[in-house]
Amino acid sequence: MEGLLPLRPRPYEGELLSSWVQRLAHANMQRLSYLTLLLTGDHDIWSHDPDRHLRPTFGQALSRATGTPLETIHSLTLGAVAGRVVPALPQQAPVRWIMPLYRRGYRRMKPGAAYCPACLAGAQAHVARHWRMSFATSCLKHGLRLLDCCPACAAPFAPLRNDLGRGQDWSLQMELPFAFCPDCGEDLRGAATMPADQGELALQQRLADAVDTGTMVWSGIGTVPSLEGFDVLHQLLTLILGRDAQGFLSTSCGLPGPVGRNERPNRSFEDYGLEDRRTLLAQMDWLISDWPAHLGLLCRSLKLTRRPLMVNFLCPPTWYDAVAETFSQANGRRRYVSPPLADHGAPDEFDRQAQQAPSASERRRWAILAAYARMPDTRAVCEALGVRAELVRQTVRRYNERGFEGVIDARRGSIVEKRRMLTQEQGVELQETLRRQPMSNAELADWIALRAGRRPDATTLWMYRRGVASHSLEGRRA
Ligand SMILES: [Zn+2]
Ligand SMILES: [Zn+2]
């Protein structure tokens, strides 16, 4: 379609992209699916999650049809929290702090997004981007607990479903579709909910401020970059999901935990329902208050060492690492071991390699070696470069064992590089193709072999099917 839509309501502050598009369709008396087909020529815009990954063609078409800058459109997607809440937003793999939609076709198998009945009843009714975050449990505007399903039939909150699938057509309804249960038609504005307590609201405010400002208030420290704060909070949530920690928090601290049993071996905070997440956040809030005294109490009571505090933590900030180190069984002895640097020739090469390194992580490894060559003292290098002792130890060890090779591909996942068979563009093309039509493993292997010249092994096939970059823990959760 060329030209502007006749009616172009503007996005509200904090509105989710799909909510705005739904308002556009409603204002122009079009079915949602018809409007997006008209704009993009694409039949299956809604078979994936445009709030999470906005296809460039869809973004540009919306911008042209409404005269809204592309930046504004991007700010309505979940991509807007990347860099503040999560480092990046992969297209499909589960990601911390963002609720999955548990979709099967247009249906929802479990509640994902939350809502506030009072917000839906307000003057500028819309679906808030915030309601997709797993830490959102109450509404700061109304001081009410959020809900995530229909009070009458328990169907998950999914306003898009009012105008998608099942031959429904919302375009001639008087009211916007947000406040109605897609399964039974119940008016969600009347759903009964309870006021949130003060502690819960204070935490919600702190987290919302961290999303907005990029810095998070942290007791005992002042402020930390919000990405670091959210990383540590999620790590602590994983820590308290364990049975022992739950026992301690509910019995000794009077903080009851989740009611629903969750038997998934790799379970994460996002696997829990809204009510369980509320109790987990209250436990977490206690754990980080009076930092790090309460954490110390928990660790001493359960005899936890550094390991569970750091497990699977890819980039722990130095302030957290320092706290975790106090629980190290080595009592600081192991931390500052400074082995001699092996002589692989040309130690003055380190600085030059650091300048030429293709990635920030490789640059950092060369810088560590350069500093270590000048002063072979782990502690001094840690302090001079602001890096973790473990990274210094690891870099020195790899250099000693494998020389320059060991520094260049220090990632254990170096096999992943070899397993990558498609170019980035081909990877994107494959994901698009997979979304359009399901493929068997054999068909998928043929598709890859046609482009790469050889057939992928089972792991590589798995990675491409899921659209993840590695066979890592986060990838496996997909
Ligand atoms: Zn509200
Ligand atoms: Zn219902």
Short mmCIF file of C-alpha atoms and ligand atoms in Angstrom, two decimals:
data_model
loop_
_atom_site.label_atom_id
_atom_site.label_comp_id
_atom_site.label_asym_id
_atom_site.label_seq_id
_atom_site.Cartn_x
_atom_site.Cartn_y
_atom_site.Cartn_z
CA MET A 1 0.00 0.00 0.00
CA GLU A 2 1.21 3.50 -0.82
CA GLY A 3 0.37 6.69 1.09
CA LEU A 4 -0.86 7.36 4.58
CA LEU A 5 -3.65 5.57 6.43
CA PRO A 6 -6.73 7.80 6.82
CA LEU A 7 -6.59 7.68 10.63
CA ARG A 8 -3.28 7.52 12.45
CA PRO A 9 -3.54 7.44 16.26
CA ARG A 10 -0.14 8.04 17.84
CA PRO A 11 1.58 5.51 20.05
CA TYR A 12 1.19 6.15 23.79
CA GLU A 13 4.11 6.39 26.17
CA GLY A 14 5.25 2.85 27.04
CA GLU A 15 2.84 1.18 24.61
CA LEU A 16 3.70 -2.16 23.02
CA LEU A 17 4.00 -2.24 19.22
CA SER A 18 1.23 -4.81 18.69
CA SER A 19 -1.10 -2.71 20.83
CA TRP A 20 -0.52 0.34 18.66
CA VAL A 21 -1.02 -1.64 15.44
CA GLN A 22 -4.24 -3.03 16.90
CA ARG A 23 -5.41 0.54 17.58
CA LEU A 24 -4.44 1.54 14.03
CA ALA A 25 -6.54 -1.30 12.60
CA HIS A 26 -9.47 -0.44 14.86
CA ALA A 27 -9.35 3.29 14.05
CA ASN A 28 -9.40 2.50 10.33
CA MET A 29 -12.10 -0.15 10.73
CA GLN A 30 -9.92 -2.90 9.31
CA ARG A 31 -9.28 -6.40 10.49
CA LEU A 32 -5.82 -6.63 12.01
CA SER A 33 -4.64 -9.33 9.62
CA TYR A 34 -6.09 -7.47 6.64
CA LEU A 35 -4.37 -4.21 7.61
CA THR A 36 -0.95 -5.83 7.95
CA LEU A 37 -1.41 -7.72 4.68
CA LEU A 38 -2.32 -4.44 3.00
CA LEU A 39 0.74 -2.71 4.44
CA THR A 40 3.34 -5.40 3.88
CA GLY A 41 1.96 -7.93 1.39
CA ASP A 42 2.98 -10.50 3.99
CA HIS A 43 0.38 -13.04 5.19
CA ASP A 44 2.12 -14.19 8.31
CA ILE A 45 3.17 -11.09 10.23
CA TRP A 46 1.31 -12.44 13.28
CA SER A 47 2.57 -16.00 13.17
CA HIS A 48 5.67 -14.74 14.96
CA ASP A 49 6.07 -12.10 17.66
CA PRO A 50 6.62 -8.65 16.11
CA ASP A 51 6.94 -7.13 19.59
CA ARG A 52 10.09 -9.15 20.03
CA HIS A 53 11.46 -9.10 16.51
CA LEU A 54 10.20 -6.44 14.13
CA ARG A 55 10.80 -7.41 10.52
CA PRO A 56 12.41 -4.50 8.65
CA THR A 57 9.71 -4.57 5.96
CA PHE A 58 6.95 -4.31 8.59
CA GLY A 59 8.69 -1.45 10.41
CA GLN A 60 9.21 0.50 7.20
CA ALA A 61 5.63 -0.08 6.04
CA LEU A 62 4.26 1.15 9.38
CA SER A 63 6.50 4.18 9.23
CA ARG A 64 5.34 5.05 5.69
CA ALA A 65 1.66 4.46 6.44
CA THR A 66 1.59 6.56 9.61
CA GLY A 67 4.37 9.11 9.16
CA THR A 68 5.92 7.83 12.40
CA PRO A 69 9.74 7.78 12.56
CA LEU A 70 11.25 4.29 12.44
CA GLU A 71 13.04 4.98 15.74
CA THR A 72 9.73 5.60 17.50
CA ILE A 73 8.39 2.35 16.10
CA HIS A 74 11.44 0.46 17.35
CA SER A 75 11.06 2.02 20.79
CA LEU A 76 7.67 0.25 21.08
CA THR A 77 9.25 -3.20 20.72
CA LEU A 78 10.94 -5.26 23.41
CA GLY A 79 14.19 -4.49 21.60
CA ALA A 80 14.06 -1.15 23.43
CA VAL A 81 15.16 -2.86 26.68
CA ALA A 82 18.24 -4.46 25.10
CA GLY A 83 21.36 -3.02 26.68
CA ARG A 84 19.51 -2.13 29.88
CA VAL A 85 17.75 -5.30 30.99
CA VAL A 86 19.29 -7.91 28.69
CA PRO A 87 22.51 -7.61 26.70
CA ALA A 88 20.75 -8.45 23.45
CA LEU A 89 17.50 -9.93 22.21
CA PRO A 90 17.89 -13.07 20.10
CA GLN A 91 14.99 -13.73 17.75
CA GLN A 92 13.68 -16.86 19.37
CA ALA A 93 15.68 -18.37 22.23
CA PRO A 94 14.18 -17.74 25.68
CA VAL A 95 15.69 -14.69 27.25
CA ARG A 96 15.73 -13.66 30.89
CA TRP A 97 13.30 -11.01 32.11
CA ILE A 98 11.02 -11.31 29.07
CA MET A 99 7.94 -13.48 29.31
CA PRO A 100 7.44 -15.98 26.51
CA LEU A 101 3.95 -16.07 24.99
CA TYR A 102 3.60 -19.87 25.01
CA ARG A 103 2.03 -19.72 21.56
CA ARG A 104 0.77 -22.56 19.47
CA GLY A 105 -0.49 -20.95 16.32
CA TYR A 106 -2.56 -18.06 17.63
CA ARG A 107 -3.50 -19.98 20.76
CA ARG A 108 -1.74 -19.47 24.10
CA MET A 109 -0.97 -22.55 26.14
CA LYS A 110 -0.02 -20.65 29.33
CA PRO A 111 -0.29 -17.03 30.49
CA GLY A 112 2.68 -14.87 29.48
CA ALA A 113 1.82 -11.18 29.36
CA ALA A 114 0.17 -9.48 32.37
CA TYR A 115 -2.40 -6.67 32.57
CA CYS A 116 -3.86 -4.15 35.00
CA PRO A 117 -7.70 -4.02 34.95
CA ALA A 118 -7.66 -0.35 36.00
CA CYS A 119 -5.26 0.59 33.18
CA LEU A 120 -7.50 -1.17 30.65
CA ALA A 121 -10.44 0.84 31.99
CA GLY A 122 -8.53 4.13 31.77
CA ALA A 123 -8.84 6.84 29.14
CA GLN A 124 -5.85 5.78 27.01
CA ALA A 125 -6.38 2.03 27.06
CA HIS A 126 -3.46 0.13 25.57
CA VAL A 127 -1.21 -2.84 26.24
CA ALA A 128 1.97 -1.72 28.02
CA ARG A 129 5.39 -2.98 26.96
CA HIS A 130 6.16 -3.37 30.65
CA TRP A 131 3.54 -6.14 30.92
CA ARG A 132 5.78 -8.47 28.93
CA MET A 133 8.58 -8.24 31.53
CA SER A 134 8.77 -11.15 33.96
CA PHE A 135 9.48 -8.83 36.91
CA ALA A 136 6.29 -6.79 36.37
CA THR A 137 3.88 -7.95 39.09
CA SER A 138 2.03 -4.76 40.01
CA CYS A 139 0.88 -1.49 38.46
CA LEU A 140 2.70 1.59 39.70
CA LYS A 141 -0.04 3.90 38.49
CA HIS A 142 -2.87 2.19 40.34
CA GLY A 143 -0.97 0.35 43.07
CA LEU A 144 -2.75 -2.88 42.09
CA ARG A 145 -1.49 -6.40 41.56
CA LEU A 146 -1.35 -7.34 37.89
CA LEU A 147 -3.30 -10.32 36.54
CA ASP A 148 -2.45 -12.54 33.60
CA CYS A 149 -5.62 -14.43 32.77
CA CYS A 150 -9.37 -14.16 32.49
CA PRO A 151 -11.17 -14.27 35.88
CA ALA A 152 -14.09 -16.16 34.33
CA CYS A 153 -12.45 -18.86 32.20
CA ALA A 154 -8.73 -18.61 33.10
CA ALA A 155 -7.71 -18.09 29.44
CA PRO A 156 -4.34 -16.29 29.14
CA PHE A 157 -4.45 -12.53 28.52
CA ALA A 158 -3.97 -12.29 24.75
CA PRO A 159 -5.83 -9.32 23.21
CA LEU A 160 -4.37 -9.99 19.75
CA ARG A 161 -6.41 -13.17 19.61
CA ASN A 162 -9.58 -11.10 19.54
CA ASP A 163 -8.85 -10.23 15.95
CA LEU A 164 -6.73 -13.16 14.77
CA GLY A 165 -7.71 -16.69 13.86
CA ARG A 166 -11.06 -18.42 14.26
CA GLY A 167 -12.57 -16.13 11.64
CA GLN A 168 -13.23 -13.42 14.22
CA ASP A 169 -13.49 -9.84 13.03
CA TRP A 170 -13.09 -7.04 15.56
CA SER A 171 -13.12 -4.16 13.06
CA LEU A 172 -16.79 -3.31 13.55
CA GLN A 173 -16.81 -3.48 17.35
CA MET A 174 -17.24 -0.17 19.11
CA GLU A 175 -14.57 -0.79 21.73
CA LEU A 176 -10.89 -1.63 21.48
CA PRO A 177 -10.16 -5.36 21.87
CA PHE A 178 -7.72 -5.07 24.81
CA ALA A 179 -10.18 -5.49 27.65
CA PHE A 180 -11.97 -8.61 26.42
CA CYS A 181 -11.18 -12.26 26.95
CA PRO A 182 -10.72 -13.83 23.52
CA ASP A 183 -12.20 -17.12 24.74
CA CYS A 184 -15.32 -16.14 26.68
CA GLY A 185 -15.72 -12.42 25.98
CA GLU A 186 -15.46 -11.48 29.69
CA ASP A 187 -14.80 -7.76 30.28
CA LEU A 188 -11.40 -7.76 32.00
CA ARG A 189 -11.89 -4.21 33.28
CA GLY A 190 -14.08 -5.70 35.97
CA ALA A 191 -11.55 -8.34 37.06
CA ALA A 192 -11.03 -8.27 40.82
CA THR A 193 -7.49 -7.75 42.01
CA MET A 194 -5.80 -6.77 45.27
CA PRO A 195 -3.75 -3.74 46.17
CA ALA A 196 -0.01 -4.46 46.00
CA ASP A 197 1.88 -4.05 49.27
CA GLN A 198 4.35 -1.24 49.80
CA GLY A 199 7.48 -3.38 49.58
CA GLU A 200 6.39 -4.84 46.28
CA LEU A 201 5.63 -1.40 44.84
CA ALA A 202 8.97 -0.01 46.00
CA LEU A 203 10.81 -2.83 44.23
CA GLN A 204 8.70 -2.38 41.09
CA GLN A 205 9.53 1.34 41.10
CA ARG A 206 13.25 0.64 41.42
CA LEU A 207 13.20 -1.83 38.55
CA ALA A 208 11.08 0.43 36.35
CA ASP A 209 13.47 3.33 37.04
CA ALA A 210 16.41 1.09 36.14
CA VAL A 211 14.78 0.30 32.77
CA ASP A 212 14.16 4.01 32.12
CA THR A 213 17.44 5.49 33.32
CA GLY A 214 20.01 2.75 32.70
CA THR A 215 21.18 2.77 36.33
CA MET A 216 19.85 0.72 39.23
CA VAL A 217 19.86 1.71 42.89
CA TRP A 218 21.69 -0.98 44.90
CA SER A 219 21.78 -0.90 48.68
CA GLY A 220 25.28 -0.52 50.11
CA ILE A 221 26.75 0.44 46.73
CA GLY A 222 24.74 3.40 45.47
CA THR A 223 23.96 2.80 41.84
CA VAL A 224 25.14 0.21 39.34
CA PRO A 225 24.60 0.03 35.54
CA SER A 226 21.12 -1.42 35.14
CA LEU A 227 22.32 -4.26 32.91
CA GLU A 228 24.72 -5.41 35.64
CA GLY A 229 21.97 -5.06 38.25
CA PHE A 230 19.48 -7.12 36.24
CA ASP A 231 22.15 -9.77 35.54
CA VAL A 232 22.91 -10.15 39.26
CA LEU A 233 19.22 -10.18 40.22
CA HIS A 234 18.56 -13.02 37.80
CA GLN A 235 21.58 -14.92 39.10
CA LEU A 236 20.27 -14.55 42.66
CA LEU A 237 16.81 -15.70 41.56
CA THR A 238 18.38 -18.84 40.13
CA LEU A 239 20.20 -19.32 43.44
CA ILE A 240 17.01 -19.10 45.52
CA LEU A 241 15.06 -21.49 43.28
CA GLY A 242 16.97 -24.35 44.90
CA ARG A 243 15.17 -26.46 47.49
CA ASP A 244 17.54 -25.64 50.36
CA ALA A 245 17.35 -21.92 49.75
CA GLN A 246 13.55 -22.15 49.58
CA GLY A 247 13.50 -23.97 52.90
CA PHE A 248 15.69 -21.35 54.55
CA LEU A 249 13.79 -18.36 53.16
CA SER A 250 10.34 -19.68 54.05
CA THR A 251 11.20 -21.13 57.48
CA SER A 252 13.88 -18.82 58.84
CA CYS A 253 12.89 -15.59 57.13
CA GLY A 254 9.11 -16.03 56.93
CA LEU A 255 9.12 -15.46 53.19
CA PRO A 256 7.01 -18.15 51.52
CA GLY A 257 8.09 -19.22 48.04
CA PRO A 258 6.39 -20.55 44.92
CA VAL A 259 3.35 -22.76 45.40
CA GLY A 260 3.45 -24.38 41.97
CA ARG A 261 6.02 -27.15 41.71
CA ASN A 262 8.33 -26.71 38.80
CA GLU A 263 10.10 -29.86 37.79
CA ARG A 264 11.90 -28.56 34.71
CA PRO A 265 15.57 -29.31 35.33
CA ASN A 266 16.78 -26.06 33.78
CA ARG A 267 13.94 -24.01 35.18
CA SER A 268 14.36 -20.30 35.33
CA PHE A 269 12.38 -17.48 36.89
CA GLU A 270 10.37 -17.03 33.68
CA ASP A 271 9.04 -20.61 33.93
CA TYR A 272 6.98 -19.64 36.99
CA GLY A 273 3.48 -18.14 36.95
CA LEU A 274 2.74 -14.58 37.99
CA GLU A 275 1.83 -15.34 41.63
CA ASP A 276 4.96 -17.47 42.09
CA ARG A 277 7.11 -14.78 40.53
CA ARG A 278 5.67 -12.30 43.00
CA THR A 279 6.82 -14.43 45.97
CA LEU A 280 10.23 -15.08 44.37
CA LEU A 281 10.76 -11.35 43.86
CA ALA A 282 9.88 -10.69 47.50
CA GLN A 283 12.52 -13.25 48.54
CA MET A 284 15.03 -11.69 46.17
CA ASP A 285 14.25 -8.23 47.53
CA TRP A 286 15.08 -9.44 51.03
CA LEU A 287 18.29 -11.04 49.76
CA ILE A 288 19.61 -7.82 48.22
CA SER A 289 18.56 -5.51 51.05
CA ASP A 290 21.35 -4.61 53.47
CA TRP A 291 23.77 -5.85 50.77
CA PRO A 292 25.62 -8.18 51.18
CA ALA A 293 24.63 -9.07 54.77
CA HIS A 294 21.49 -11.06 53.93
CA LEU A 295 23.22 -12.92 51.13
CA GLY A 296 26.00 -13.73 53.61
CA LEU A 297 23.44 -15.07 56.08
CA LEU A 298 21.93 -17.34 53.43
CA CYS A 299 25.32 -18.58 52.22
CA ARG A 300 26.62 -19.29 55.72
CA SER A 301 23.42 -21.03 56.79
CA LEU A 302 23.41 -23.29 53.75
CA LYS A 303 27.20 -23.57 53.56
CA LEU A 304 27.17 -22.21 50.03
CA THR A 305 30.50 -21.45 48.43
CA ARG A 306 31.45 -19.22 45.55
CA ARG A 307 30.48 -21.81 42.94
CA PRO A 308 26.65 -21.66 43.14
CA LEU A 309 26.86 -17.87 43.18
CA MET A 310 28.79 -17.85 39.92
CA VAL A 311 27.46 -20.89 38.07
CA ASN A 312 26.68 -20.09 34.40
CA PHE A 313 27.25 -16.40 35.06
CA LEU A 314 28.88 -15.23 31.84
CA CYS A 315 29.89 -11.67 32.72
CA PRO A 316 29.68 -11.12 36.48
CA PRO A 317 30.36 -7.49 37.39
CA THR A 318 33.42 -6.93 39.60
CA TRP A 319 31.33 -5.72 42.58
CA TYR A 320 29.40 -9.01 42.60
CA ASP A 321 32.49 -11.07 41.94
CA ALA A 322 34.14 -9.49 44.99
CA VAL A 323 31.19 -10.52 47.20
CA ALA A 324 31.12 -14.05 45.76
CA GLU A 325 34.85 -14.33 46.34
CA THR A 326 34.36 -13.88 50.09
CA PHE A 327 32.59 -17.27 50.07
CA SER A 328 35.35 -18.95 48.13
CA GLN A 329 36.60 -22.08 49.80
CA ALA A 330 40.10 -21.02 48.88
CA ASN A 331 39.71 -18.02 51.23
CA GLY A 332 41.46 -15.83 48.74
CA ARG A 333 44.53 -18.04 48.43
CA ARG A 334 43.69 -19.43 45.02
CA ARG A 335 42.56 -16.09 43.72
CA TYR A 336 45.90 -14.43 43.35
CA VAL A 337 48.11 -17.31 42.28
CA SER A 338 50.55 -15.90 39.73
CA PRO A 339 52.15 -18.61 37.59
CA PRO A 340 55.13 -17.65 35.41
CA LEU A 341 54.33 -16.83 31.79
CA ALA A 342 55.60 -19.48 29.35
CA ASP A 343 58.08 -18.32 26.77
CA HIS A 344 56.50 -18.71 23.35
CA GLY A 345 58.71 -15.97 21.91
CA ALA A 346 57.94 -12.35 21.04
CA PRO A 347 56.32 -11.12 24.28
CA ASP A 348 56.32 -7.57 22.89
CA GLU A 349 53.80 -8.81 20.31
CA PHE A 350 50.99 -8.61 22.90
CA ASP A 351 50.37 -4.87 22.57
CA ARG A 352 50.30 -5.05 18.77
CA GLN A 353 47.90 -8.02 18.87
CA ALA A 354 45.64 -6.09 21.27
CA GLN A 355 45.37 -3.25 18.76
CA GLN A 356 44.49 -5.59 15.91
CA ALA A 357 42.14 -7.93 17.76
CA PRO A 358 38.81 -8.36 15.96
CA SER A 359 36.68 -8.53 19.12
CA ALA A 360 36.56 -6.75 22.45
CA SER A 361 37.06 -10.01 24.35
CA GLU A 362 40.16 -10.94 22.38
CA ARG A 363 41.50 -7.40 22.79
CA ARG A 364 41.06 -7.77 26.55
CA ARG A 365 42.94 -11.08 26.60
CA TRP A 366 45.93 -9.55 24.78
CA ALA A 367 45.86 -6.56 27.14
CA ILE A 368 45.92 -8.94 30.11
CA LEU A 369 48.94 -10.77 28.68
CA ALA A 370 50.73 -7.49 27.91
CA ALA A 371 50.20 -6.29 31.48
CA TYR A 372 51.12 -9.70 32.91
CA ALA A 373 54.34 -9.82 30.86
CA ARG A 374 55.35 -6.47 32.34
CA MET A 375 54.34 -7.45 35.87
CA PRO A 376 53.60 -11.15 36.47
CA ASP A 377 51.21 -10.56 39.37
CA THR A 378 47.57 -11.56 39.06
CA ARG A 379 46.34 -9.17 41.69
CA ALA A 380 48.13 -6.17 40.14
CA VAL A 381 46.74 -7.00 36.69
CA CYS A 382 43.20 -7.39 38.09
CA GLU A 383 43.39 -4.00 39.72
CA ALA A 384 45.07 -2.25 36.81
CA LEU A 385 42.61 -3.52 34.20
CA GLY A 386 39.50 -3.99 36.34
CA VAL A 387 39.11 -7.63 35.30
CA ARG A 388 38.37 -10.75 37.30
CA ALA A 389 41.17 -12.86 38.71
CA GLU A 390 39.62 -15.89 37.05
CA LEU A 391 39.94 -14.30 33.62
CA VAL A 392 43.62 -13.48 34.21
CA ARG A 393 44.32 -17.02 35.40
CA GLN A 394 42.44 -18.52 32.49
CA THR A 395 44.14 -16.32 29.89
CA VAL A 396 47.62 -17.04 31.26
CA ARG A 397 46.87 -20.75 31.41
CA ARG A 398 45.64 -20.88 27.84
CA TYR A 399 48.63 -18.94 26.60
CA ASN A 400 50.99 -21.19 28.53
CA GLU A 401 49.35 -24.31 27.15
CA ARG A 402 48.70 -23.34 23.56
CA GLY A 403 50.63 -20.16 22.87
CA PHE A 404 49.11 -17.54 20.55
CA GLU A 405 46.50 -20.03 19.31
CA GLY A 406 45.08 -20.33 22.80
CA VAL A 407 44.50 -16.59 23.02
CA ILE A 408 43.03 -16.19 19.57
CA ASP A 409 40.36 -18.79 20.03
CA ALA A 410 40.10 -18.90 23.76
CA ARG A 411 36.41 -19.58 23.73
CA ARG A 412 35.56 -23.12 24.58
CA GLY A 413 32.91 -22.70 21.91
CA SER A 414 35.54 -22.40 19.20
CA ILE A 415 33.96 -25.50 17.67
CA VAL A 416 30.88 -23.39 17.18
CA GLU A 417 32.76 -21.29 14.65
CA LYS A 418 33.55 -24.41 12.66
CA ARG A 419 29.97 -25.56 12.98
CA ARG A 420 28.64 -22.35 11.51
CA MET A 421 27.94 -23.34 7.94
CA LEU A 422 25.69 -20.58 6.66
CA THR A 423 26.40 -16.90 6.21
CA GLN A 424 24.45 -14.50 8.41
CA GLU A 425 22.08 -13.67 5.51
CA GLN A 426 21.48 -17.36 4.84
CA GLY A 427 20.79 -17.84 8.54
CA VAL A 428 18.11 -15.14 8.46
CA GLU A 429 16.67 -16.59 5.26
CA LEU A 430 16.47 -20.00 6.93
CA GLN A 431 14.62 -18.62 9.95
CA GLU A 432 12.12 -16.91 7.67
CA THR A 433 11.65 -20.12 5.69
CA LEU A 434 11.18 -22.18 8.85
CA ARG A 435 8.53 -19.78 10.05
CA ARG A 436 6.61 -20.16 6.78
CA GLN A 437 6.76 -23.92 6.56
CA PRO A 438 7.84 -26.62 8.99
CA MET A 439 10.74 -28.79 7.76
CA SER A 440 11.79 -32.26 8.78
CA ASN A 441 15.39 -32.79 9.87
CA ALA A 442 16.20 -34.38 6.52
CA GLU A 443 14.70 -31.46 4.61
CA LEU A 444 16.55 -29.01 6.80
CA ALA A 445 19.83 -30.85 6.24
CA ASP A 446 19.20 -30.75 2.47
CA TRP A 447 18.48 -27.03 2.65
CA ILE A 448 21.79 -26.38 4.44
CA ALA A 449 23.78 -28.81 2.28
CA LEU A 450 22.55 -27.06 -0.87
CA ARG A 451 24.11 -23.82 0.35
CA ALA A 452 27.11 -24.95 2.35
CA GLY A 453 28.22 -27.87 0.18
CA ARG A 454 28.19 -30.43 3.00
CA ARG A 455 25.62 -31.89 5.37
CA PRO A 456 25.42 -30.59 8.95
CA ASP A 457 25.92 -32.86 11.97
CA ALA A 458 23.12 -33.27 14.52
CA THR A 459 24.27 -30.44 16.79
CA THR A 460 24.64 -27.98 13.93
CA LEU A 461 21.22 -28.94 12.63
CA TRP A 462 19.81 -28.33 16.09
CA MET A 463 21.43 -24.88 16.29
CA TYR A 464 20.06 -23.80 12.95
CA ARG A 465 16.59 -25.10 13.73
CA ARG A 466 16.46 -23.01 16.87
CA GLY A 467 18.22 -20.00 15.41
CA VAL A 468 20.75 -19.88 18.28
CA ALA A 469 24.44 -19.17 17.95
CA SER A 470 25.74 -22.00 20.10
CA HIS A 471 24.94 -25.22 21.88
CA SER A 472 25.08 -23.32 25.15
CA LEU A 473 22.82 -23.43 28.19
CA GLU A 474 20.69 -20.53 26.96
CA GLY A 475 20.47 -22.19 23.58
CA ARG A 476 19.47 -25.51 25.11
CA ARG A 477 16.67 -23.88 27.05
CA ALA A 478 15.06 -23.15 23.70
ZN ZN B 1 -2.91 0.20 36.28
ZN ZN B 2 -12.51 -15.79 29.58
#
